[in-house]
Amino acid sequence: MSKILAVANQKGGVGKTTTAVNLAACLAVAEQPTLLVDMDPQANATSGCGIQPQDVEKEIIYHVLLGDSPAENVIRQTKISYLSLMPSHINLTGAEVEMVNMIAREQKLEGILGELRKKYAYIIVDCPPSLGLLTINALTGADSVLIPIQCEYYALEGLGKLLNTIRLIQRHLNPKLQIAGVLLTMFDARLNLSRQVATEVKSYFGNKVYKTAITRNVRLAEAPSYGQPIVLYDILSPGAQNYMSLAGEVINHG
């Protein structure tokens, strides 16, 4: 049975897209047929997989959400054998406005992913850094949500809003939605602050915190500018090892 996993945190700069791209790539390297869905108008997951948003402007998730194009026409194969991408573009910003008057507007993505899940072991959805209609669509269509939290000051600030949104979606739109896990990102074991944040997050979320933490890593930061997931850019880097370890946890915990 396939798994649909949304990567969400309305706070920007927490390693959300980095996690969506690299977790999807590592699942694919493990020969799990994986689809990465870019629901963020900034389209960083799209360019991070080596596909330029301007090259796919006419065939993006925006057209699928509005019912103008079937998903099969939009999905692209990436440089990694088992990894496909449903790309995004800045035009997706307009979808929130255009979907406002649609019937069941929160469930558009759920219908699309329901059709696709037969083909993939994993569908990873990269959400925008907000709690708007695009993120609500992602959480309504997902089985579970992965929450990246950066090991810096104010790490837990604003998390209450996300958890409240998850509870509302569980109550009204998607009763099966679960928290898959909480991922510590930008972790540096040498820093007191990183260790303090890790302790605080673990005391709050308990066994929902992944054993793998994503350490600060220059190669991981460089990879998107080359349009490559870290397993293609530098498979021996600590960043690649971290995400391979995370993929292992995701696979083993069903």
Coordinates of N, CA and C in Angstrom, one line a residue:
M1 N 0.8 -1.2 0.0 CA 0.0 0.0 0.0 C 0.9 1.2 0.0
S2 N 0.6 2.2 -0.9 CA 1.4 3.4 -1.0 C 1.2 4.3 0.2
K3 N 2.2 5.2 0.4 CA 2.1 6.2 1.5 C 2.2 7.6 0.9
I4 N 1.3 8.4 1.4 CA 1.3 9.8 0.9 C 1.8 10.7 2.2
L5 N 2.9 11.3 2.0 CA 3.6 12.0 3.1 C 3.7 13.5 2.8
A6 N 3.1 14.4 3.5 CA 3.2 15.8 3.3 C 4.4 16.4 4.2
V7 N 5.2 17.2 3.7 CA 6.3 17.8 4.4 C 5.9 19.3 4.7
A8 N 5.5 19.6 5.9 CA 4.9 20.9 6.2 C 5.4 21.6 7.4
N9 N 5.6 22.9 7.3 CA 5.8 23.8 8.5 C 5.6 25.2 7.9
Q10 N 4.7 25.9 8.5 CA 4.4 27.3 7.9 C 5.6 28.2 8.0
K11 N 6.6 27.9 8.8 CA 7.7 28.7 9.0 C 8.7 28.5 7.9
G12 N 9.2 29.5 7.3 CA 10.2 29.3 6.2 C 11.6 29.0 6.7
G13 N 12.4 28.5 5.9 CA 13.8 28.3 6.2 C 14.1 27.2 7.2
V14 N 13.2 26.2 7.3 CA 13.4 25.1 8.3 C 14.0 23.9 7.6
G15 N 14.2 23.9 6.3 CA 14.7 22.7 5.6 C 13.6 21.9 5.0
K16 N 12.5 22.5 4.8 CA 11.3 21.8 4.3 C 11.5 21.2 2.9
T17 N 11.8 22.1 2.0 CA 12.0 21.7 0.6 C 13.3 20.8 0.5
T18 N 14.3 21.1 1.2 CA 15.5 20.2 1.2 C 15.1 18.8 1.6
T19 N 14.3 18.7 2.6 CA 13.8 17.4 3.1 C 12.9 16.7 2.1
A20 N 12.0 17.4 1.6 CA 11.1 16.8 0.6 C 11.9 16.3 -0.6
V21 N 12.8 17.1 -1.2 CA 13.6 16.6 -2.3 C 14.5 15.4 -2.0
N22 N 15.2 15.6 -0.9 CA 16.2 14.6 -0.6 C 15.6 13.3 0.0
L23 N 14.5 13.4 0.7 CA 13.9 12.2 1.2 C 13.3 11.4 0.0
A24 N 12.7 12.2 -0.9 CA 12.1 11.5 -2.1 C 13.2 10.9 -2.9
A25 N 14.3 11.6 -3.1 CA 15.4 11.0 -3.9 C 16.0 9.7 -3.2
C26 N 16.1 9.8 -1.9 CA 16.7 8.6 -1.2 C 15.8 7.4 -1.2
L27 N 14.5 7.7 -1.1 CA 13.5 6.6 -1.3 C 13.6 6.0 -2.7
A28 N 13.8 6.8 -3.7 CA 13.9 6.3 -5.1 C 15.2 5.5 -5.2
V29 N 16.3 6.0 -4.6 CA 17.6 5.3 -4.7 C 17.4 3.9 -4.1
A30 N 16.5 3.8 -3.1 CA 16.2 2.5 -2.4 C 15.3 1.7 -3.3
E31 N 15.1 2.1 -4.5 CA 14.2 1.4 -5.5 C 12.7 1.4 -5.1
Q32 N 12.3 2.4 -4.4 CA 10.9 2.6 -4.1 C 10.3 3.6 -5.1
P33 N 9.4 3.2 -6.0 CA 8.8 4.2 -7.0 C 8.2 5.4 -6.2
T34 N 8.8 6.6 -6.4 CA 8.4 7.7 -5.6 C 8.0 8.9 -6.5
L35 N 7.0 9.6 -6.1 CA 6.5 10.8 -6.8 C 6.7 12.0 -5.8
L36 N 7.4 13.0 -6.3 CA 7.5 14.3 -5.5 C 6.5 15.3 -6.1
V37 N 5.6 15.8 -5.3 CA 4.6 16.8 -5.7 C 5.0 18.1 -5.1
D38 N 5.3 19.1 -6.0 CA 5.7 20.4 -5.6 C 4.5 21.3 -5.5
M39 N 4.0 21.5 -4.3 CA 2.9 22.4 -4.0 C 3.2 23.8 -3.6
D40 N 4.5 24.1 -3.8 CA 5.0 25.5 -3.4 C 5.2 26.3 -4.6
P41 N 4.5 27.5 -4.7 CA 4.7 28.4 -5.9 C 6.1 28.8 -6.1
Q42 N 7.0 28.8 -5.0 CA 8.4 29.1 -5.2 C 9.1 28.1 -6.1
A43 N 8.5 26.9 -6.2 CA 9.0 25.9 -7.1 C 10.5 25.5 -6.9
N44 N 10.9 25.6 -5.6 CA 12.3 25.2 -5.3 C 12.5 23.6 -5.4
A45 N 11.5 22.9 -5.1 CA 11.6 21.4 -5.3 C 11.8 21.0 -6.7
T46 N 11.1 21.8 -7.6 CA 11.2 21.6 -9.0 C 12.6 21.8 -9.5
S47 N 13.1 23.0 -9.2 CA 14.5 23.3 -9.7 C 15.5 22.5 -8.9
G48 N 15.2 22.0 -7.7 CA 16.1 21.2 -7.0 C 16.3 19.8 -7.6
C49 N 15.3 19.4 -8.4 CA 15.4 18.1 -9.1 C 15.9 18.3 -10.6
G50 N 16.4 19.5 -10.9 CA 17.0 19.8 -12.2 C 16.1 20.2 -13.3
I51 N 14.8 20.5 -12.9 CA 13.8 20.9 -13.9 C 13.5 22.4 -13.7
Q52 N 13.8 23.2 -14.7 CA 13.6 24.7 -14.6 C 12.1 25.0 -14.7
P53 N 11.5 25.7 -13.7 CA 10.1 26.0 -13.7 C 9.6 26.7 -15.1
Q54 N 10.5 27.5 -15.6 CA 10.1 28.2 -16.9 C 9.9 27.2 -18.0
D55 N 10.6 26.1 -17.9 CA 10.5 25.1 -19.0 C 9.2 24.2 -18.9
V56 N 8.5 24.3 -17.8 CA 7.3 23.5 -17.6 C 6.1 24.4 -17.3
E57 N 6.2 25.6 -17.6 CA 5.2 26.6 -17.2 C 3.7 26.2 -17.6
K58 N 3.6 25.5 -18.8 CA 2.3 25.2 -19.3 C 1.8 23.8 -18.8
E59 N 2.7 23.1 -18.1 CA 2.3 21.8 -17.6 C 2.8 21.6 -16.1
I60 N 2.0 22.2 -15.2 CA 2.4 22.1 -13.8 C 1.2 21.7 -13.0
I61 N 1.4 21.5 -11.7 CA 0.3 21.0 -10.8 C -0.9 22.0 -10.8
Y62 N -0.6 23.3 -11.1 CA -1.7 24.3 -11.2 C -2.8 23.8 -12.1
H63 N -2.4 23.3 -13.3 CA -3.4 22.9 -14.3 C -4.1 21.7 -13.9
V64 N -3.5 20.8 -13.1 CA -4.1 19.6 -12.6 C -5.2 20.0 -11.6
L65 N -4.8 20.9 -10.6 CA -5.7 21.3 -9.6 C -7.0 21.9 -10.1
L66 N -6.8 22.7 -11.2 CA -7.9 23.4 -11.8 C -8.7 22.6 -12.8
G67 N -8.2 21.3 -13.0 CA -9.0 20.4 -13.9 C -8.7 20.6 -15.3
D68 N -7.6 21.4 -15.7 CA -7.3 21.7 -17.1 C -6.4 20.7 -17.7
S69 N -5.8 19.8 -16.9 CA -4.9 18.8 -17.5 C -4.9 17.6 -16.6
P70 N -4.8 16.4 -17.2 CA -4.6 15.2 -16.4 C -3.2 15.1 -15.8
A71 N -3.1 14.5 -14.6 CA -1.8 14.4 -13.9 C -0.8 13.8 -14.8
E72 N -1.1 12.8 -15.6 CA -0.1 12.0 -16.4 C 0.6 13.0 -17.3
N73 N -0.1 14.0 -17.8 CA 0.5 15.0 -18.7 C 1.6 15.9 -18.1
V74 N 1.5 16.0 -16.8 CA 2.3 16.9 -16.0 C 3.5 16.3 -15.4
I75 N 3.4 15.0 -15.0 CA 4.5 14.3 -14.3 C 5.7 14.1 -15.2
R76 N 6.9 14.5 -14.6 CA 8.1 14.4 -15.3 C 9.1 13.4 -14.7
Q77 N 9.8 12.7 -15.5 CA 10.9 11.8 -14.9 C 12.1 12.6 -14.6
T78 N 12.7 12.3 -13.4 CA 13.9 13.1 -13.0 C 15.1 12.2 -13.4
K79 N 16.3 12.7 -13.0 CA 17.6 12.0 -13.4 C 17.7 10.7 -12.5
I80 N 16.9 10.5 -11.5 CA 17.0 9.3 -10.7 C 15.9 8.4 -11.1
S81 N 16.3 7.1 -11.4 CA 15.4 6.2 -12.1 C 14.0 6.1 -11.5
Y82 N 13.9 5.9 -10.2 CA 12.6 5.7 -9.6 C 11.9 6.9 -9.1
L83 N 12.4 8.1 -9.4 CA 11.8 9.4 -8.9 C 11.2 10.2 -10.0
S84 N 9.9 10.4 -9.9 CA 9.1 11.3 -10.8 C 8.7 12.6 -10.0
L85 N 8.4 13.6 -10.8 CA 8.1 14.9 -10.2 C 6.9 15.5 -10.8
M86 N 6.0 16.1 -10.0 CA 4.9 16.9 -10.5 C 5.3 18.3 -10.2
P87 N 5.7 19.1 -11.2 CA 6.4 20.4 -11.0 C 5.5 21.5 -10.7
S88 N 6.1 22.6 -10.2 CA 5.4 23.8 -9.8 C 5.9 25.0 -10.6
H89 N 5.3 26.1 -10.4 CA 5.7 27.4 -11.0 C 5.1 28.5 -10.2
I90 N 5.6 29.7 -10.3 CA 5.1 30.9 -9.6 C 3.6 31.1 -9.9
N91 N 3.1 30.6 -11.1 CA 1.7 30.7 -11.4 C 0.8 30.0 -10.5
L92 N 1.4 29.1 -9.7 CA 0.5 28.3 -8.7 C 0.0 29.3 -7.7
T93 N 0.6 30.4 -7.5 CA 0.1 31.4 -6.5 C -1.4 31.7 -6.9
G94 N -1.7 31.8 -8.1 CA -3.1 32.1 -8.6 C -4.1 31.1 -8.3
A95 N -3.6 29.8 -8.0 CA -4.6 28.7 -7.8 C -5.4 28.9 -6.5
E96 N -4.7 29.5 -5.5 CA -5.4 29.7 -4.2 C -6.7 30.6 -4.5
V97 N -6.5 31.6 -5.3 CA -7.6 32.6 -5.6 C -8.6 31.9 -6.5
E98 N -8.2 31.2 -7.5 CA -9.1 30.6 -8.4 C -9.9 29.4 -7.8
M99 N -9.3 28.8 -6.8 CA -10.0 27.6 -6.2 C -11.0 28.1 -5.1
V100 N -11.0 29.3 -4.7 CA -11.9 29.8 -3.6 C -13.4 29.4 -3.8
N101 N -13.9 29.6 -5.1 CA -15.3 29.3 -5.3 C -15.6 27.9 -5.8
M102 N -14.6 27.1 -5.8 CA -14.8 25.7 -6.3 C -15.5 24.9 -5.2
I103 N -16.3 23.9 -5.6 CA -16.9 23.0 -4.6 C -15.8 22.0 -4.2
A104 N -15.8 21.7 -2.9 CA -14.8 20.8 -2.3 C -13.4 21.2 -2.6
R105 N -13.1 22.5 -2.5 CA -11.8 23.1 -2.9 C -10.7 22.5 -2.1
E106 N -10.9 22.1 -0.8 CA -9.9 21.6 0.0 C -9.5 20.2 -0.4
Q107 N -10.3 19.5 -1.2 CA -10.1 18.1 -1.5 C -9.6 17.8 -3.0
K108 N -9.2 18.9 -3.7 CA -8.8 18.7 -5.1 C -7.6 17.8 -5.2
L109 N -6.6 18.1 -4.3 CA -5.3 17.3 -4.4 C -5.6 15.8 -4.0
E110 N -6.5 15.6 -3.0 CA -6.8 14.3 -2.5 C -7.3 13.4 -3.7
G111 N -8.2 14.0 -4.5 CA -8.7 13.2 -5.7 C -7.6 12.9 -6.7
I112 N -6.7 13.8 -6.9 CA -5.6 13.6 -7.8 C -4.7 12.5 -7.3
L113 N -4.3 12.6 -6.0 CA -3.3 11.6 -5.5 C -4.0 10.3 -5.3
G114 N -5.3 10.2 -5.1 CA -6.0 9.0 -5.0 C -5.8 8.1 -6.3
E115 N -5.9 8.8 -7.4 CA -5.7 8.2 -8.7 C -4.3 7.7 -8.9
L116 N -3.3 8.4 -8.4 CA -1.9 8.2 -8.6 C -1.3 7.1 -7.7
R117 N -1.9 6.9 -6.5 CA -1.2 6.1 -5.5 C -1.0 4.7 -5.9
K118 N -1.7 4.2 -6.9 CA -1.5 2.8 -7.4 C -0.1 2.7 -8.1
K119 N 0.4 3.8 -8.6 CA 1.7 3.7 -9.3 C 2.9 3.8 -8.5
Y120 N 2.8 4.4 -7.3 CA 4.0 4.7 -6.5 C 3.9 4.1 -5.1
A121 N 5.1 3.8 -4.6 CA 5.2 3.3 -3.2 C 5.1 4.5 -2.2
Y122 N 5.7 5.7 -2.7 CA 5.6 6.9 -1.8 C 5.3 8.1 -2.7
I123 N 4.4 8.9 -2.1 CA 4.2 10.3 -2.7 C 4.6 11.3 -1.7
I124 N 5.5 12.1 -2.0 CA 6.0 13.1 -1.0 C 5.5 14.5 -1.5
V125 N 4.8 15.2 -0.7 CA 4.3 16.5 -1.1 C 5.0 17.7 -0.3
D126 N 5.6 18.5 -1.1 CA 6.3 19.7 -0.5 C 5.3 20.8 -0.4
C127 N 5.0 21.3 0.8 CA 4.0 22.3 1.0 C 4.6 23.7 1.1
P128 N 3.9 24.7 0.7 CA 4.4 26.1 0.8 C 4.5 26.5 2.3
P129 N 5.4 27.5 2.6 CA 5.5 27.9 4.0 C 4.4 28.8 4.5
S130 N 3.2 28.3 4.5 CA 2.0 29.0 4.9 C 0.9 28.0 5.2
L131 N -0.1 28.4 5.9 CA -1.2 27.5 6.2 C -2.5 27.8 5.3
G132 N -2.2 28.2 4.0 CA -3.3 28.5 3.1 C -3.9 27.3 2.5
L133 N -4.7 27.5 1.4 CA -5.4 26.5 0.8 C -4.6 25.4 0.1
L134 N -3.4 25.7 -0.3 CA -2.5 24.7 -0.9 C -2.0 23.7 0.1
T135 N -1.6 24.3 1.3 CA -1.2 23.4 2.4 C -2.3 22.5 2.9
I136 N -3.5 23.1 3.0 CA -4.7 22.4 3.5 C -5.0 21.3 2.5
N137 N -4.9 21.5 1.2 CA -5.1 20.5 0.2 C -4.1 19.3 0.4
A138 N -2.8 19.7 0.7 CA -1.8 18.7 0.9 C -2.1 17.8 2.1
L139 N -2.5 18.5 3.2 CA -2.8 17.7 4.4 C -4.1 16.9 4.3
T140 N -5.0 17.4 3.5 CA -6.3 16.6 3.3 C -6.0 15.4 2.5
G141 N -5.0 15.5 1.5 CA -4.7 14.4 0.6 C -3.7 13.4 1.2
A142 N -3.0 13.8 2.3 CA -1.9 12.9 2.8 C -2.4 11.9 3.8
D143 N -1.6 10.9 4.0 CA -1.8 9.9 5.1 C -1.2 10.4 6.4
S144 N 0.0 11.1 6.2 CA 0.7 11.6 7.4 C 1.5 12.8 7.0
V145 N 2.0 13.5 8.1 CA 2.7 14.7 7.8 C 4.1 14.6 8.6
L146 N 5.1 15.0 7.9 CA 6.5 15.1 8.5 C 6.7 16.6 8.7
I147 N 7.1 16.9 10.0 CA 7.3 18.3 10.4 C 8.8 18.5 10.6
P148 N 9.5 19.3 9.7 CA 10.9 19.6 10.0 C 11.0 20.8 10.9
I149 N 11.9 20.7 11.9 CA 12.1 21.8 12.9 C 13.6 22.1 12.9
Q150 N 13.9 23.4 12.7 CA 15.4 23.7 12.7 C 15.8 23.9 14.1
C151 N 17.1 23.5 14.4 CA 17.7 23.6 15.7 C 18.2 25.0 16.0
E152 N 17.3 26.0 16.1 CA 17.7 27.4 16.3 C 16.7 28.0 17.3
Y153 N 17.0 29.3 17.7 CA 16.0 30.0 18.5 C 14.7 30.0 17.9
Y154 N 13.6 30.0 18.7 CA 12.2 30.1 18.3 C 11.8 28.9 17.4
A155 N 12.5 27.8 17.6 CA 12.2 26.6 16.7 C 10.8 26.2 16.9
L156 N 10.3 26.2 18.1 CA 8.9 25.8 18.4 C 7.8 26.9 18.2
E157 N 8.3 28.1 18.0 CA 7.4 29.2 17.8 C 6.5 29.0 16.5
G158 N 5.2 29.2 16.7 CA 4.4 29.0 15.5 C 3.9 27.6 15.3
L159 N 4.6 26.6 16.0 CA 4.2 25.2 15.8 C 2.8 24.9 16.2
G160 N 2.4 25.7 17.3 CA 1.0 25.5 17.8 C 0.0 25.7 16.7
K161 N 0.2 26.7 15.8 CA -0.7 27.0 14.7 C -0.8 25.8 13.7
L162 N 0.4 25.2 13.4 CA 0.4 24.0 12.5 C -0.3 22.9 13.1
L163 N 0.0 22.6 14.4 CA -0.7 21.5 15.1 C -2.2 21.7 15.2
N164 N -2.6 22.9 15.4 CA -4.0 23.3 15.4 C -4.7 23.0 14.1
T165 N -4.0 23.4 13.0 CA -4.5 23.2 11.6 C -4.6 21.7 11.4
I166 N -3.6 20.9 11.8 CA -3.6 19.4 11.7 C -4.9 18.9 12.4
R167 N -5.1 19.4 13.6 CA -6.3 18.9 14.4 C -7.6 19.2 13.7
L168 N -7.7 20.4 13.1 CA -8.9 20.8 12.4 C -9.1 19.9 11.2
I169 N -8.1 19.6 10.5 CA -8.2 18.8 9.3 C -8.5 17.4 9.7
Q170 N -8.0 16.9 10.8 CA -8.3 15.5 11.2 C -9.8 15.5 11.6
R171 N -10.3 16.6 12.2 CA -11.7 16.6 12.6 C -12.7 16.7 11.4
H172 N -12.4 17.6 10.4 CA -13.3 17.9 9.4 C -13.1 17.4 8.0
L173 N -11.8 17.1 7.7 CA -11.5 16.8 6.3 C -10.8 15.4 6.1
N174 N -9.9 15.1 7.1 CA -9.1 13.9 6.9 C -8.8 13.2 8.2
P175 N -9.8 12.4 8.7 CA -9.6 11.8 10.0 C -8.4 10.8 10.1
K176 N -7.9 10.3 9.0 CA -6.8 9.4 9.0 C -5.4 10.1 9.1
L177 N -5.4 11.4 9.0 CA -4.1 12.1 9.0 C -3.4 11.9 10.3
Q178 N -2.1 11.5 10.2 CA -1.3 11.3 11.4 C 0.0 12.2 11.3
I179 N 0.7 12.4 12.4 CA 2.0 13.0 12.4 C 3.0 11.8 12.2
A180 N 3.6 11.8 11.0 CA 4.6 10.7 10.7 C 5.8 10.8 11.7
G181 N 6.2 12.1 11.8 CA 7.4 12.3 12.7 C 7.8 13.7 12.6
V182 N 8.7 14.1 13.5 CA 9.3 15.4 13.6 C 10.8 15.2 13.3
L183 N 11.3 16.1 12.4 CA 12.7 15.9 11.9 C 13.5 17.1 12.4
L184 N 14.6 16.9 13.1 CA 15.5 18.0 13.5 C 16.4 18.3 12.4
T185 N 16.4 19.6 11.9 CA 17.3 20.0 10.8 C 18.3 21.0 11.3
M186 N 19.3 21.2 10.5 CA 20.4 22.2 10.8 C 21.0 21.9 12.2
F187 N 21.2 20.7 12.5 CA 21.6 20.2 13.8 C 23.2 20.3 13.9
D188 N 23.7 20.8 14.9 CA 25.1 20.9 15.1 C 25.4 20.4 16.6
A189 N 25.9 19.2 16.7 CA 26.1 18.6 18.0 C 27.1 19.4 18.9
R190 N 27.9 20.3 18.3 CA 28.9 21.0 19.1 C 28.2 22.2 19.8
L191 N 27.0 22.6 19.3 CA 26.4 23.8 19.9 C 25.4 23.4 21.0
N192 N 25.5 24.1 22.1 CA 24.6 24.0 23.2 C 23.2 24.2 22.7
L193 N 23.0 25.2 21.9 CA 21.6 25.6 21.4 C 21.0 24.4 20.7
S194 N 21.7 23.8 19.8 CA 21.2 22.6 19.0 C 20.8 21.5 20.0
R195 N 21.6 21.2 21.0 CA 21.3 20.2 22.0 C 20.0 20.5 22.8
Q196 N 20.0 21.8 23.2 CA 18.8 22.3 24.0 C 17.5 22.2 23.2
V197 N 17.6 22.6 21.9 CA 16.4 22.5 21.0 C 16.0 21.1 20.9
A198 N 17.0 20.2 20.6 CA 16.7 18.8 20.5 C 16.0 18.2 21.7
T199 N 16.5 18.6 22.9 CA 15.9 18.1 24.1 C 14.4 18.6 24.3
E200 N 14.2 19.9 23.9 CA 12.9 20.5 24.0 C 11.9 19.8 23.1
V201 N 12.4 19.6 21.8 CA 11.5 19.0 20.8 C 11.1 17.5 21.3
K202 N 12.1 16.8 21.8 CA 11.9 15.4 22.2 C 10.9 15.4 23.4
S203 N 11.1 16.4 24.3 CA 10.2 16.3 25.5 C 8.7 16.7 25.1
Y204 N 8.6 17.4 24.0 CA 7.3 17.8 23.5 C 6.6 16.7 22.6
F205 N 7.4 16.1 21.7 CA 6.9 15.1 20.8 C 7.2 13.6 21.1
G206 N 8.1 13.4 22.1 CA 8.4 12.1 22.5 C 9.0 11.2 21.4
N207 N 8.4 10.0 21.2 CA 8.9 9.1 20.2 C 8.5 9.4 18.8
K208 N 7.8 10.5 18.6 CA 7.5 11.0 17.2 C 8.8 11.7 16.6
V209 N 9.8 11.9 17.3 CA 11.0 12.6 16.8 C 11.9 11.5 16.1
Y210 N 12.2 11.7 14.8 CA 13.1 10.7 14.1 C 14.4 10.6 14.8
K211 N 15.0 9.4 14.8 CA 16.3 9.2 15.4 C 17.4 10.0 14.6
T212 N 17.1 10.0 13.3 CA 18.0 10.8 12.4 C 17.8 12.3 12.5
A213 N 18.9 13.0 12.7 CA 18.8 14.5 12.6 C 19.7 14.9 11.4
I214 N 19.2 16.0 10.8 CA 20.0 16.5 9.6 C 21.0 17.5 10.1
T215 N 22.2 17.1 9.9 CA 23.3 18.0 10.4 C 23.6 19.2 9.4
R216 N 24.1 20.2 9.9 CA 24.5 21.3 9.0 C 25.6 20.8 8.1
N217 N 25.4 21.1 6.8 CA 26.3 20.5 5.8 C 26.4 21.4 4.6
V218 N 27.6 21.8 4.2 CA 27.8 22.7 3.1 C 27.4 22.1 1.8
R219 N 27.7 20.8 1.6 CA 27.4 20.1 0.3 C 25.9 20.1 0.1
L220 N 25.2 19.9 1.2 CA 23.7 19.8 1.2 C 23.1 21.2 0.8
A221 N 23.8 22.2 1.3 CA 23.3 23.6 0.9 C 23.6 23.9 -0.5
E222 N 24.7 23.4 -1.1 CA 25.2 23.7 -2.4 C 24.3 22.9 -3.5
A223 N 23.9 21.7 -3.1 CA 23.2 20.8 -4.1 C 22.1 21.5 -4.9
P224 N 21.2 22.2 -4.3 CA 20.0 22.8 -5.1 C 20.5 23.7 -6.2
S225 N 21.6 24.4 -6.0 CA 22.1 25.4 -7.1 C 22.6 24.6 -8.3
Y226 N 22.9 23.3 -8.1 CA 23.3 22.5 -9.3 C 22.1 21.6 -9.8
G227 N 20.9 21.9 -9.2 CA 19.7 21.1 -9.7 C 19.8 19.7 -9.4
Q228 N 20.4 19.3 -8.3 CA 20.6 17.9 -8.0 C 20.3 17.6 -6.5
P229 N 19.6 16.5 -6.2 CA 19.4 16.0 -4.9 C 20.8 15.6 -4.4
I230 N 21.0 15.6 -3.1 CA 22.3 15.4 -2.5 C 22.9 14.0 -2.9
V231 N 22.1 13.0 -3.1 CA 22.6 11.7 -3.5 C 23.3 11.7 -4.9
L232 N 22.9 12.7 -5.7 CA 23.6 12.8 -7.0 C 24.8 13.7 -6.9
Y233 N 24.6 14.8 -6.1 CA 25.6 15.8 -6.0 C 26.9 15.3 -5.2
D234 N 26.6 14.6 -4.1 CA 27.8 14.1 -3.3 C 27.2 13.0 -2.3
I235 N 27.2 11.8 -2.8 CA 26.6 10.7 -2.0 C 27.4 10.4 -0.8
L236 N 28.7 10.8 -0.7 CA 29.5 10.5 0.4 C 29.4 11.6 1.5
S237 N 28.7 12.7 1.2 CA 28.6 13.8 2.2 C 27.7 13.4 3.4
P238 N 28.0 14.0 4.6 CA 27.1 13.7 5.7 C 25.6 14.0 5.4
G239 N 25.3 15.0 4.6 CA 23.9 15.3 4.3 C 23.3 14.1 3.5
A240 N 24.0 13.5 2.6 CA 23.5 12.3 1.9 C 23.3 11.2 2.9
Q241 N 24.2 11.0 3.8 CA 24.1 9.9 4.7 C 22.9 10.1 5.7
N242 N 22.7 11.4 6.1 CA 21.6 11.7 6.9 C 20.2 11.3 6.3
Y243 N 20.1 11.8 5.0 CA 18.8 11.5 4.3 C 18.6 10.1 3.9
M244 N 19.7 9.3 3.7 CA 19.6 7.9 3.4 C 19.1 7.2 4.7
S245 N 19.6 7.7 5.9 CA 19.2 7.1 7.2 C 17.7 7.5 7.4
L246 N 17.3 8.7 7.1 CA 15.9 9.1 7.3 C 15.0 8.2 6.4
A247 N 15.4 8.0 5.2 CA 14.6 7.2 4.2 C 14.4 5.8 4.8
G248 N 15.5 5.3 5.4 CA 15.4 4.0 6.1 C 14.4 3.9 7.2
E249 N 14.4 5.0 8.0 CA 13.4 5.1 9.1 C 12.0 5.1 8.5
V250 N 11.8 5.9 7.4 CA 10.4 6.0 6.8 C 10.0 4.7 6.3
I251 N 10.9 4.0 5.6 CA 10.5 2.6 5.0 C 10.2 1.6 6.2
N252 N 11.1 1.6 7.2 CA 10.9 0.6 8.2 C 9.7 0.8 9.1
H253 N 9.3 2.1 9.2 CA 8.1 2.4 10.1 C 6.8 2.4 9.3
G254 N 6.9 1.8 8.1 CA 5.7 1.7 7.3 C 5.0 3.0 7.0

